[in-house]
mmCIF file of C-alpha atoms in Angstrom:
data_model
loop_
_atom_site.group_PDB
_atom_site.id
_atom_site.type_symbol
_atom_site.label_atom_id
_atom_site.label_comp_id
_atom_site.label_asym_id
_atom_site.label_seq_id
_atom_site.Cartn_x
_atom_site.Cartn_y
_atom_site.Cartn_z
ATOM 1 C CA MET V 17 0.000 0.000 0.000
ATOM 2 C CA SER V 18 1.095 3.550 -0.650
ATOM 3 C CA GLU V 19 1.054 6.182 2.060
ATOM 4 C CA LEU V 20 0.355 9.851 1.556
ATOM 5 C CA ASP V 21 2.734 12.078 3.520
ATOM 6 C CA VAL V 22 0.616 14.808 5.106
ATOM 7 C CA GLY V 23 2.552 14.882 8.370
ATOM 8 C CA ILE V 24 -0.323 13.223 10.265
ATOM 9 C CA ASP V 25 -0.293 9.543 11.162
ATOM 10 C CA PRO V 26 -3.434 7.546 10.271
ATOM 11 C CA GLY V 27 -4.443 7.046 13.905
ATOM 12 C CA ARG V 28 -4.489 10.770 14.663
ATOM 13 C CA TRP V 29 -6.211 11.454 11.342
ATOM 14 C CA GLU V 30 -8.984 9.021 12.322
ATOM 15 C CA ARG V 31 -9.337 10.570 15.798
ATOM 16 C CA LEU V 32 -9.674 14.068 14.370
ATOM 17 C CA VAL V 33 -12.290 12.868 11.897
ATOM 18 C CA ASP V 34 -14.292 11.231 14.700
ATOM 19 C CA ALA V 35 -14.207 14.492 16.667
ATOM 20 C CA THR V 36 -15.462 16.602 13.736
ATOM 21 C CA PRO V 37 -19.174 17.490 13.728
ATOM 22 C CA GLY V 38 -21.267 17.573 10.555
ATOM 23 C CA ILE V 39 -19.146 15.528 8.130
ATOM 24 C CA ASP V 40 -19.075 12.011 6.642
ATOM 25 C CA PRO V 41 -16.520 10.184 8.845
ATOM 26 C CA TRP V 42 -16.242 7.148 6.566
ATOM 27 C CA CYS V 43 -15.027 9.045 3.513
ATOM 28 C CA SER V 44 -13.059 11.706 5.422
ATOM 29 C CA GLY V 45 -10.586 9.189 6.851
ATOM 30 C CA PRO V 46 -7.346 7.919 5.294
ATOM 31 C CA ASP V 47 -8.809 4.629 4.005
ATOM 32 C CA TRP V 48 -10.844 6.611 1.451
ATOM 33 C CA VAL V 49 -8.717 9.727 0.947
ATOM 34 C CA VAL V 50 -5.284 8.134 0.447
ATOM 35 C CA PRO V 51 -6.429 5.768 -2.351
ATOM 36 C CA ALA V 52 -8.435 8.566 -3.990
ATOM 37 C CA PHE V 53 -5.419 10.894 -4.118
ATOM 38 C CA ALA V 54 -3.177 8.097 -5.433
ATOM 39 C CA ALA V 55 -5.633 7.177 -8.197
ATOM 40 C CA TYR V 56 -7.124 10.507 -9.242
ATOM 41 C CA ALA V 57 -4.903 13.431 -8.306
ATOM 42 C CA PRO V 58 -3.635 15.131 -11.491
ATOM 43 C CA GLU V 59 0.051 15.286 -12.239
ATOM 44 C CA GLY V 60 1.767 17.956 -10.180
ATOM 45 C CA ALA V 61 -0.798 17.993 -7.369
ATOM 46 C CA GLU V 62 0.819 18.021 -3.955
ATOM 47 C CA PRO V 63 -0.435 18.098 -0.351
ATOM 48 C CA TRP V 64 -0.959 21.486 1.296
ATOM 49 C CA VAL V 65 -1.616 20.976 5.005
ATOM 50 C CA ASP V 66 -2.417 23.473 7.757
ATOM 51 C CA ASP V 67 -1.887 21.523 10.979
ATOM 52 C CA HIS V 68 -2.816 22.873 14.405
ATOM 53 C CA GLY V 69 -2.271 19.858 16.613
ATOM 54 C CA GLU V 70 -5.285 18.740 18.624
ATOM 55 C CA LEU V 71 -7.312 21.681 17.310
ATOM 56 C CA GLY V 72 -7.221 19.866 13.990
ATOM 57 C CA ALA V 73 -5.946 20.299 10.460
ATOM 58 C CA ALA V 74 -6.939 21.348 6.975
ATOM 59 C CA LEU V 75 -5.841 18.505 4.702
ATOM 60 C CA LEU V 76 -5.722 20.181 1.308
ATOM 61 C CA ALA V 77 -3.822 19.741 -1.937
ATOM 62 C CA ARG V 78 -2.595 22.294 -4.426
ATOM 63 C CA TYR V 79 -4.044 21.812 -7.907
ATOM 64 C CA GLY V 80 -3.513 23.858 -11.044
ATOM 65 C CA GLY V 81 -0.899 26.313 -12.246
ATOM 66 C CA ALA V 82 2.560 26.906 -10.892
ATOM 67 C CA PRO V 83 3.273 29.960 -8.682
ATOM 68 C CA ASP V 84 4.551 31.970 -11.670
ATOM 69 C CA SER V 85 1.148 31.650 -13.366
ATOM 70 C CA LEU V 86 -0.900 33.161 -10.560
ATOM 71 C CA THR V 87 -2.097 36.136 -12.548
ATOM 72 C CA ASP V 88 -3.283 33.840 -15.356
ATOM 73 C CA LEU V 89 -6.898 32.994 -14.569
ATOM 74 C CA GLU V 90 -6.930 30.376 -17.339
ATOM 75 C CA THR V 91 -4.768 28.199 -15.074
ATOM 76 C CA PRO V 92 -6.030 29.023 -11.578
ATOM 77 C CA VAL V 93 -4.326 27.606 -8.506
ATOM 78 C CA ILE V 94 -6.916 25.788 -6.424
ATOM 79 C CA LEU V 95 -6.514 24.498 -2.883
ATOM 80 C CA ALA V 96 -9.030 21.701 -2.336
ATOM 81 C CA GLY V 97 -9.429 18.415 -0.501
ATOM 82 C CA LEU V 98 -6.983 15.580 -1.035
ATOM 83 C CA GLU V 99 -9.875 13.528 -2.438
ATOM 84 C CA PRO V 100 -10.023 15.158 -5.878
ATOM 85 C CA LEU V 101 -13.024 13.487 -7.516
ATOM 86 C CA TRP V 102 -16.287 13.214 -5.532
ATOM 87 C CA GLY V 103 -15.999 15.645 -2.635
ATOM 88 C CA PHE V 104 -17.384 13.177 -0.064
ATOM 89 C CA ALA V 105 -14.362 13.799 2.194
ATOM 90 C CA CYS V 106 -14.250 16.935 4.320
ATOM 91 C CA PRO V 107 -10.681 18.282 4.532
ATOM 92 C CA LEU V 108 -11.368 20.431 7.630
ATOM 93 C CA ILE V 109 -11.065 17.982 10.525
ATOM 94 C CA GLY V 110 -11.075 18.765 14.232
ATOM 95 C CA PRO V 111 -13.426 19.266 17.188
ATOM 96 C CA ASP V 112 -13.795 23.051 16.738
ATOM 97 C CA PRO V 113 -14.280 23.827 13.018
ATOM 98 C CA GLU V 114 -14.848 27.554 13.637
ATOM 99 C CA ARG V 115 -11.473 28.034 15.326
ATOM 100 C CA LEU V 116 -9.779 25.789 12.798
ATOM 101 C CA LEU V 117 -11.322 27.731 9.920
ATOM 102 C CA GLU V 118 -10.131 30.989 11.449
ATOM 103 C CA ALA V 119 -6.557 29.695 11.693
ATOM 104 C CA LEU V 120 -6.717 28.509 8.084
ATOM 105 C CA VAL V 121 -8.086 31.800 6.730
ATOM 106 C CA ARG V 122 -5.437 33.844 8.540
ATOM 107 C CA ARG V 123 -2.749 31.776 6.823
ATOM 108 C CA LEU V 124 -4.513 32.053 3.470
ATOM 109 C CA ALA V 125 -4.821 35.838 3.749
ATOM 110 C CA ASP V 126 -1.035 36.057 4.064
ATOM 111 C CA ASP V 127 -0.441 33.718 1.112
ATOM 112 C CA PRO V 128 -0.872 35.253 -2.367
ATOM 113 C CA THR V 129 -0.194 31.993 -4.227
ATOM 114 C CA TRP V 130 -3.764 30.731 -4.702
ATOM 115 C CA HIS V 131 -6.971 31.710 -6.486
ATOM 116 C CA ARG V 132 -9.646 29.548 -4.892
ATOM 117 C CA VAL V 133 -10.077 27.316 -1.827
ATOM 118 C CA VAL V 134 -12.680 24.555 -2.024
ATOM 119 C CA LEU V 135 -13.833 22.869 1.196
ATOM 120 C CA PRO V 136 -16.323 20.042 0.412
ATOM 121 C CA GLY V 137 -18.003 17.379 2.485
ATOM 122 C CA PHE V 138 -20.270 19.261 4.935
ATOM 123 C CA VAL V 139 -23.498 17.317 5.566
ATOM 124 C CA ASP V 140 -25.102 19.251 8.445
ATOM 125 C CA PRO V 141 -26.962 22.326 7.072
ATOM 126 C CA GLU V 142 -26.925 24.171 10.409
ATOM 127 C CA ARG V 143 -23.216 23.559 10.889
ATOM 128 C CA LEU V 144 -22.592 24.700 7.323
ATOM 129 C CA ARG V 145 -24.596 27.921 7.885
ATOM 130 C CA THR V 146 -22.573 28.679 11.032
ATOM 131 C CA LEU V 147 -19.283 28.101 9.228
ATOM 132 C CA ALA V 148 -20.320 30.169 6.192
ATOM 133 C CA LEU V 149 -21.304 33.140 8.374
ATOM 134 C CA HIS V 150 -18.078 32.798 10.332
ATOM 135 C CA LEU V 151 -16.071 32.643 7.116
ATOM 136 C CA PHE V 152 -17.824 35.748 5.772
ATOM 137 C CA ASP V 153 -17.023 37.616 8.989
ATOM 138 C CA LEU V 154 -13.385 36.511 8.810
ATOM 139 C CA THR V 155 -12.956 37.721 5.239
ATOM 140 C CA GLU V 156 -14.456 41.095 6.131
ATOM 141 C CA ARG V 157 -12.025 41.500 9.015
ATOM 142 C CA LEU V 158 -9.030 40.302 7.019
ATOM 143 C CA ALA V 159 -9.779 42.161 3.784
ATOM 144 C CA ALA V 160 -7.156 44.841 4.396
ATOM 145 C CA ARG V 161 -4.331 42.357 5.017
ATOM 146 C CA SER V 162 -5.137 39.916 2.210
ATOM 147 C CA ARG V 163 -2.032 39.973 0.025
ATOM 148 C CA GLY V 164 -3.672 38.527 -3.072
ATOM 149 C CA GLY V 165 -6.732 40.723 -3.356
ATOM 150 C CA PRO V 166 -10.237 40.790 -1.807
ATOM 151 C CA LEU V 167 -11.770 37.528 -0.616
ATOM 152 C CA GLU V 168 -15.251 36.283 -1.517
ATOM 153 C CA VAL V 169 -17.260 33.516 0.155
ATOM 154 C CA GLY V 170 -19.503 31.126 -1.755
ATOM 155 C CA LEU V 171 -21.553 27.961 -1.286
ATOM 156 C CA ALA V 172 -22.080 25.102 -3.726
ATOM 157 C CA GLU V 173 -23.968 21.822 -3.799
ATOM 158 C CA GLY V 174 -22.002 18.595 -3.562
ATOM 159 C CA ILE V 175 -22.956 14.988 -4.280
ATOM 160 C CA ALA V 176 -25.866 13.477 -2.346
ATOM 161 C CA ARG V 177 -25.808 9.971 -0.848
ATOM 162 C CA ARG V 178 -28.545 7.423 -0.196
ATOM 163 C CA VAL V 179 -28.578 5.949 3.325
ATOM 164 C CA VAL V 180 -30.326 2.960 4.938
ATOM 165 C CA ASP V 181 -31.193 3.190 8.642
ATOM 166 C CA LEU V 182 -30.713 -0.223 10.245
ATOM 167 C CA GLU V 183 -30.677 0.355 14.009
ATOM 168 C CA GLY V 184 -29.895 -3.350 14.343
ATOM 169 C CA ASP V 185 -33.311 -4.392 12.972
ATOM 170 C CA ALA V 186 -33.675 -5.811 9.449
ATOM 171 C CA ALA V 187 -37.371 -6.554 10.018
ATOM 172 C CA ALA V 188 -38.155 -2.875 10.624
ATOM 173 C CA TRP V 189 -36.286 -1.934 7.452
ATOM 174 C CA TRP V 190 -38.220 -4.604 5.522
ATOM 175 C CA ASP V 191 -41.551 -3.291 6.824
ATOM 176 C CA ARG V 192 -40.716 0.184 5.474
ATOM 177 C CA ARG V 193 -40.308 -1.117 1.918
ATOM 178 C CA GLY V 194 -43.151 -1.017 -0.576
ATOM 179 C CA SER V 195 -45.188 -4.146 -1.366
ATOM 180 C CA LYS V 196 -43.916 -4.317 -4.971
ATOM 181 C CA PHE V 197 -40.291 -4.017 -3.796
ATOM 182 C CA ARG V 198 -40.757 -6.877 -1.309
ATOM 183 C CA ARG V 199 -42.618 -9.062 -3.795
ATOM 184 C CA ASN V 200 -39.903 -8.664 -6.424
ATOM 185 C CA LEU V 201 -37.156 -9.569 -3.950
ATOM 186 C CA ARG V 202 -38.983 -12.692 -2.815
ATOM 187 C CA ARG V 203 -39.445 -13.803 -6.432
ATOM 188 C CA ALA V 204 -35.788 -13.146 -7.165
ATOM 189 C CA ARG V 205 -34.753 -15.258 -4.183
ATOM 190 C CA ARG V 206 -36.888 -18.171 -5.407
ATOM 191 C CA ARG V 207 -35.397 -17.929 -8.926
ATOM 192 C CA ALA V 208 -31.865 -17.899 -7.553
ATOM 193 C CA ASP V 209 -32.578 -20.904 -5.329
ATOM 194 C CA GLU V 210 -34.057 -22.825 -8.273
ATOM 195 C CA ALA V 211 -30.985 -21.986 -10.368
ATOM 196 C CA GLY V 212 -28.667 -23.356 -7.669
ATOM 197 C CA VAL V 213 -27.050 -20.006 -6.843
ATOM 198 C CA THR V 214 -25.105 -19.835 -3.573
ATOM 199 C CA PHE V 215 -23.546 -16.870 -1.775
ATOM 200 C CA VAL V 216 -20.019 -16.870 -0.385
ATOM 201 C CA ASP V 217 -18.368 -14.375 1.982
ATOM 202 C CA LEU V 218 -14.748 -13.625 1.069
ATOM 203 C CA ASP V 219 -11.602 -12.286 2.686
ATOM 204 C CA ALA V 220 -8.902 -10.319 0.895
ATOM 205 C CA ASP V 221 -5.340 -11.567 0.716
ATOM 206 C CA ASP V 222 -1.935 -10.069 0.053
ATOM 207 C CA ASP V 223 -1.636 -11.132 -3.579
ATOM 208 C CA GLY V 224 -4.589 -9.072 -4.807
ATOM 209 C CA SER V 225 -6.583 -12.084 -5.977
ATOM 210 C CA LEU V 226 -9.843 -10.747 -4.499
ATOM 211 C CA ILE V 227 -9.800 -7.675 -6.720
ATOM 212 C CA ASP V 228 -8.757 -9.831 -9.687
ATOM 213 C CA ARG V 229 -11.825 -11.985 -9.078
ATOM 214 C CA LEU V 230 -14.137 -8.968 -8.825
ATOM 215 C CA VAL V 231 -12.686 -7.381 -11.963
ATOM 216 C CA ALA V 232 -13.261 -10.643 -13.839
ATOM 217 C CA ILE V 233 -16.945 -10.531 -12.892
ATOM 218 C CA GLU V 234 -17.322 -6.879 -13.847
ATOM 219 C CA ALA V 235 -15.576 -7.418 -17.178
ATOM 220 C CA GLN V 236 -18.503 -9.671 -18.148
ATOM 221 C CA GLY V 237 -21.153 -7.072 -17.316
ATOM 222 C CA TRP V 238 -22.336 -3.720 -18.618
ATOM 223 C CA LYS V 239 -19.705 -1.835 -16.634
ATOM 224 C CA GLY V 240 -16.989 -3.880 -18.284
ATOM 225 C CA ALA V 241 -18.448 -3.146 -21.713
ATOM 226 C CA GLU V 242 -18.253 0.575 -20.914
ATOM 227 C CA ALA V 243 -14.840 0.301 -19.163
ATOM 228 C CA SER V 244 -16.402 1.878 -16.085
ATOM 229 C CA GLY V 245 -16.475 0.790 -12.449
ATOM 230 C CA ILE V 246 -13.496 -1.260 -11.281
ATOM 231 C CA ALA V 247 -12.905 -2.345 -14.862
ATOM 232 C CA SER V 248 -11.339 1.080 -15.504
ATOM 233 C CA PRO V 249 -7.616 1.453 -14.649
ATOM 234 C CA ASP V 250 -7.958 4.403 -12.259
ATOM 235 C CA MET V 251 -10.885 2.892 -10.381
ATOM 236 C CA GLN V 252 -9.088 -0.433 -10.149
ATOM 237 C CA ARG V 253 -6.067 1.280 -8.615
ATOM 238 C CA PHE V 254 -8.369 3.084 -6.172
ATOM 239 C CA TYR V 255 -10.012 -0.150 -5.052
ATOM 240 C CA ARG V 256 -6.853 -2.238 -4.891
ATOM 241 C CA GLU V 257 -5.407 0.327 -2.492
ATOM 242 C CA MET V 258 -8.584 0.621 -0.443
ATOM 243 C CA VAL V 259 -9.206 -3.125 -0.193
ATOM 244 C CA GLY V 260 -5.688 -3.595 1.134
ATOM 245 C CA ARG V 261 -6.186 -0.923 3.793
ATOM 246 C CA LEU V 262 -9.615 -2.196 4.850
ATOM 247 C CA ASP V 263 -8.434 -5.798 4.960
ATOM 248 C CA GLU V 264 -5.416 -4.907 7.086
ATOM 249 C CA ALA V 265 -7.727 -3.148 9.553
ATOM 250 C CA GLY V 266 -10.232 -6.023 9.575
ATOM 251 C CA ARG V 267 -12.985 -3.801 8.153
ATOM 252 C CA LEU V 268 -13.503 -5.316 4.685
ATOM 253 C CA ARG V 269 -16.727 -7.063 3.610
ATOM 254 C CA ALA V 270 -17.081 -8.847 0.282
ATOM 255 C CA SER V 271 -19.489 -11.507 -0.999
ATOM 256 C CA ILE V 272 -19.889 -13.328 -4.313
ATOM 257 C CA ALA V 273 -22.828 -15.143 -5.916
ATOM 258 C CA VAL V 274 -21.764 -18.445 -7.515
ATOM 259 C CA ASP V 275 -23.759 -20.740 -9.824
ATOM 260 C CA ALA V 276 -24.151 -24.515 -9.489
ATOM 261 C CA ASP V 277 -21.012 -25.065 -11.596
ATOM 262 C CA GLY V 278 -18.875 -22.765 -9.420
ATOM 263 C CA ARG V 279 -18.865 -19.818 -11.837
ATOM 264 C CA ASP V 280 -18.729 -16.339 -10.266
ATOM 265 C CA LEU V 281 -21.839 -14.385 -11.258
ATOM 266 C CA ALA V 282 -21.996 -11.266 -9.068
ATOM 267 C CA PHE V 283 -20.325 -9.483 -6.154
ATOM 268 C CA ILE V 284 -20.856 -6.874 -3.473
ATOM 269 C CA LEU V 285 -17.976 -4.987 -1.856
ATOM 270 C CA GLY V 286 -17.905 -2.588 1.085
ATOM 271 C CA GLY V 287 -16.250 -1.666 4.340
ATOM 272 C CA VAL V 288 -17.111 -0.949 7.962
ATOM 273 C CA ARG V 289 -16.083 2.038 10.071
ATOM 274 C CA GLY V 290 -17.596 2.146 13.544
ATOM 275 C CA ASP V 291 -21.312 1.393 13.172
ATOM 276 C CA VAL V 292 -21.448 2.411 9.495
ATOM 277 C CA TYR V 293 -21.106 0.132 6.481
ATOM 278 C CA ARG V 294 -20.166 1.921 3.243
ATOM 279 C CA GLY V 295 -21.185 0.152 0.051
ATOM 280 C CA LEU V 296 -18.416 0.469 -2.509
ATOM 281 C CA GLN V 297 -19.182 -1.629 -5.591
ATOM 282 C CA LEU V 298 -21.897 -3.978 -6.807
ATOM 283 C CA SER V 299 -21.815 -5.803 -10.153
ATOM 284 C CA TYR V 300 -22.956 -8.914 -12.052
ATOM 285 C CA VAL V 301 -22.284 -10.739 -15.325
ATOM 286 C CA ALA V 302 -24.590 -9.781 -18.194
ATOM 287 C CA ASP V 303 -26.010 -13.266 -18.831
ATOM 288 C CA ALA V 304 -27.207 -13.545 -15.215
ATOM 289 C CA ALA V 305 -29.110 -10.249 -15.227
ATOM 290 C CA SER V 306 -32.506 -11.991 -15.005
ATOM 291 C CA LEU V 307 -31.579 -13.460 -11.597
ATOM 292 C CA SER V 308 -31.412 -10.008 -9.903
ATOM 293 C CA LEU V 309 -28.269 -11.061 -8.053
ATOM 294 C CA GLY V 310 -27.195 -7.510 -7.271
ATOM 295 C CA HIS V 311 -30.452 -6.972 -5.388
ATOM 296 C CA LEU V 312 -30.144 -10.305 -3.609
ATOM 297 C CA LEU V 313 -26.583 -9.579 -2.504
ATOM 298 C CA GLN V 314 -27.708 -6.200 -1.204
ATOM 299 C CA TRP V 315 -30.675 -7.727 0.678
ATOM 300 C CA ARG V 316 -28.363 -10.333 2.200
ATOM 301 C CA GLU V 317 -25.988 -7.538 3.247
ATOM 302 C CA VAL V 318 -28.770 -5.561 4.939
ATOM 303 C CA GLU V 319 -29.739 -8.606 6.992
ATOM 304 C CA ALA V 320 -26.140 -9.408 7.956
ATOM 305 C CA LEU V 321 -25.311 -5.821 8.924
ATOM 306 C CA ALA V 322 -28.409 -5.487 11.080
ATOM 307 C CA ALA V 323 -27.623 -8.804 12.783
ATOM 308 C CA ALA V 324 -24.115 -7.522 13.525
ATOM 309 C CA GLY V 325 -25.571 -4.409 15.207
ATOM 310 C CA LEU V 326 -24.570 -1.805 12.637
ATOM 311 C CA ARG V 327 -26.784 1.266 12.477
ATOM 312 C CA THR V 328 -26.222 2.614 8.965
ATOM 313 C CA TYR V 329 -25.750 1.254 5.451
ATOM 314 C CA ASP V 330 -24.408 4.069 3.287
ATOM 315 C CA LEU V 331 -25.328 3.207 -0.307
ATOM 316 C CA GLY V 332 -23.100 5.934 -1.713
ATOM 317 C CA MET V 333 -23.856 8.326 -4.540
ATOM 318 C CA GLU V 334 -27.517 8.903 -5.318
ATOM 319 C CA MET V 335 -28.858 6.731 -8.167
ATOM 320 C CA ASP V 336 -32.446 5.936 -9.102
ATOM 321 C CA TYR V 337 -32.320 2.256 -8.166
ATOM 322 C CA LYS V 338 -31.128 3.092 -4.618
ATOM 323 C CA ALA V 339 -34.265 5.080 -3.734
ATOM 324 C CA GLY V 340 -36.283 1.927 -2.975
ATOM 325 C CA TRP V 341 -33.583 0.637 -0.642
ATOM 326 C CA SER V 342 -32.854 3.809 1.281
ATOM 327 C CA ASP V 343 -34.550 5.662 4.104
ATOM 328 C CA ARG V 344 -33.102 9.107 3.520
ATOM 329 C CA LEU V 345 -30.990 11.298 1.301
ATOM 330 C CA VAL V 346 -27.902 12.983 2.750
ATOM 331 C CA ALA V 347 -26.878 16.082 0.815
ATOM 332 C CA SER V 348 -23.301 17.340 0.758
ATOM 333 C CA HIS V 349 -22.299 21.006 0.603
ATOM 334 C CA VAL V 350 -19.164 22.934 -0.315
ATOM 335 C CA LEU V 351 -17.643 26.104 1.141
ATOM 336 C CA VAL V 352 -15.667 28.197 -1.337
ATOM 337 C CA LEU V 353 -13.225 31.043 -0.663
ATOM 338 C CA GLN V 354 -12.125 32.958 -3.744
ATOM 339 C CA ARG V 355 -10.015 35.945 -4.640
ATOM 340 C CA THR V 356 -11.862 38.486 -6.719
ATOM 341 C CA TRP V 357 -9.139 40.315 -8.607
#
């Protein structure tokens, strides 16, 4: 596994994330952020960290033009989270975000080598409103000392996630589903049983064979035909890194559906952090589509997670098919600080 040098060891990073109100802890920790930076950060991107000990840290990266291009707005220099693709991770981690934000903005006001700062991953609207007002007040007070020009505060919408509330009770979740949803799942289970499908829980190992097995399944499905999902090189690198980290920490969950002849037909992959399970990937071979194995793997996962006492199944990015499974939508928001010259 690679390790991103931000000057903060993974244990402290995790503790700061756990102490931060109003963010997604699963995706703000190193097991998500480090693989995302390794797989998706553009060439030349480098960490930019503002560390204040137990108060917390802003874990940012510098993207865009070199310092000598700062007056060229066609190649703006952006400071944003180390996770460069989705914005699920919040880079501002610590128990007192207002004080941490103030420390960060004071440093930024003295630094003329950036155009825009992007802070994603806030999921609590009230916390976001407090931080935005505080940031606006800070920029007003620091306007005279800002070396790179006036500062402007903005808000943007991030990616929303679908979430299942388990509370250790699969029966209660089942009762909240619609009659058509439940009927279809029961029929799918009967078809799979008649076809001789079995489900196997898997562990990762050091030689990467788990990911190889999952990629082989996906290559036979619609994602493989489109070179998306873990069939794509960048996504495969992201998941190989993450699976290794989750497996080492004992937090990986993976299951495969197998036919009567032992052929792999479908898989589900995710990881646990505290009482939250984060779904990562779900896929099936094209010629087994009629068996609804993705749905059956997901149903099986809901039951297993509830039995294990987990409280939340995070389905990830909002998609139409996830609406029937989920109990709520969690929206993500972005704070933006920009120079206005």
